[in-house]
Amino acid sequence: MSILCGKDILRTDLLSDEELELILSTAARFEGVLEAGGRLTNMEGQVLATLFFEPSTRTRLSFETAMLRLGGQVITVADPKTSSAAKGESLADSMRTVEGYADVIVIRHPQKGSAQEAADAVAVPVINAGDGTGQHPTQALLDVYTIRKEKGTLEGLTVTLAGDLKNGRTVHSLVYLLARFGMRLLFVSPPGLEMPADITADLRKMGAEVSEGSDLAAAMRQSDVVYVTRIQRERFDDTAEYERLKGSYVVNMDMVRQAKPGIIMHPLPRVDEIAPEVDAYEGAAYFRQAANGVPIRMALLALVTGRE
Ligand code: CP
């Protein structure tokens, strides 16, 4: 039985090194089977509920693809307006209800901490697909999986994380994984959107080398991986402030040509942070990164239900 059987996946800082390696190796095994044209039936007879109280393309659809690729079935709330949350039902009551229908639940919700609240309400495994400005652990896992595939290692790399580091839950999850591998982390953000100080302090306590600044081109000249994020309009109370900051960074081919050769990642969706001309660059990894969501989420579904 897997060490992750019956567990919730809520935050990357709660995963042990052993659990992380198990997720990555299981994903690689599943991906190999699919690439060889094989068929998997690990989740046959099981039902996944995907409850999305915020918009999503990649996370919801890749979880659903993962479940279908493992022979399981899916029920979904893709639009909260169509669920009884719109009538005022509490999150805990919704979770207790869905627990009667599904063997594993994936939830995205606008409130930080909501995934923990959801998990506390039920006995079935709960996977956090993004809780407000909190964490997005499955994105971070597929990001690490992507870096290892693209660069061939996770050791000793320099990684730039750029954009809205204050509100970006993907980077809040990712940095806790990168710090375990002795990576050098360069944080680049416009003033006011810096990485939260408690996270930076945690990373330094873990022994990570962390630098903060606002010059993206300079950071790119030193980096093996450049991880670009969107300025998160939905997290701003002040629209004028969003409008002022939204174009702070745009990666274009001039910048790429002057940078250290490496890969460019983005959790997507992008708005205008990476110019479309960059898509043809061989190191533009963001669509390959999105595709890696399927094997990683296959691994997570199988591991937390003990069906790996
Ligand atoms: N990366 C990510 O979470 O994308 P979606 O919002 O489309 O799920």
Short mmCIF file of C-alpha atoms in Angstrom, two decimals, residues 220 226 228 250-257 259 262-266 270 272-288:
data_model
loop_
_atom_site.label_atom_id
_atom_site.label_comp_id
_atom_site.label_asym_id
_atom_site.label_seq_id
_atom_site.Cartn_x
_atom_site.Cartn_y
_atom_site.Cartn_z
CA MET A 220 17.39 35.64 -17.17
CA VAL A 226 12.62 31.14 -16.06
CA VAL A 228 6.85 33.52 -15.55
CA VAL A 250 6.81 40.85 -21.08
CA VAL A 251 9.30 38.18 -22.15
CA ASN A 252 10.15 38.61 -25.84
CA MET A 253 12.71 37.07 -28.21
CA ASP A 254 15.20 39.92 -27.68
CA MET A 255 15.31 39.02 -23.99
CA VAL A 256 15.51 35.29 -24.74
CA ARG A 257 18.44 35.80 -27.16
CA ALA A 259 19.53 35.18 -21.73
CA GLY A 262 17.38 27.45 -20.73
CA ILE A 263 13.69 26.77 -20.49
CA ILE A 264 10.79 29.16 -20.10
CA MET A 265 7.83 27.97 -18.06
CA HIS A 266 4.44 29.45 -17.20
CA ARG A 270 -0.90 33.84 -19.91
CA ASP A 272 0.66 39.20 -22.17
CA GLU A 273 3.64 38.13 -20.02
CA ILE A 274 5.22 36.06 -22.81
CA ALA A 275 5.07 37.37 -26.38
CA PRO A 276 3.61 34.82 -28.83
CA GLU A 277 6.88 34.98 -30.85
CA VAL A 278 8.57 33.09 -27.98
CA ASP A 279 6.34 30.04 -28.56
CA ALA A 280 8.57 28.88 -31.44
CA TYR A 281 11.72 28.94 -29.21
CA GLU A 282 12.76 25.36 -28.42
CA GLY A 283 13.07 26.18 -24.72
CA ALA A 284 9.48 27.43 -24.52
CA ALA A 285 8.21 24.61 -22.33
CA TYR A 286 4.83 25.93 -21.16
CA PHE A 287 2.56 23.79 -23.35
CA ARG A 288 4.65 20.68 -22.65
#
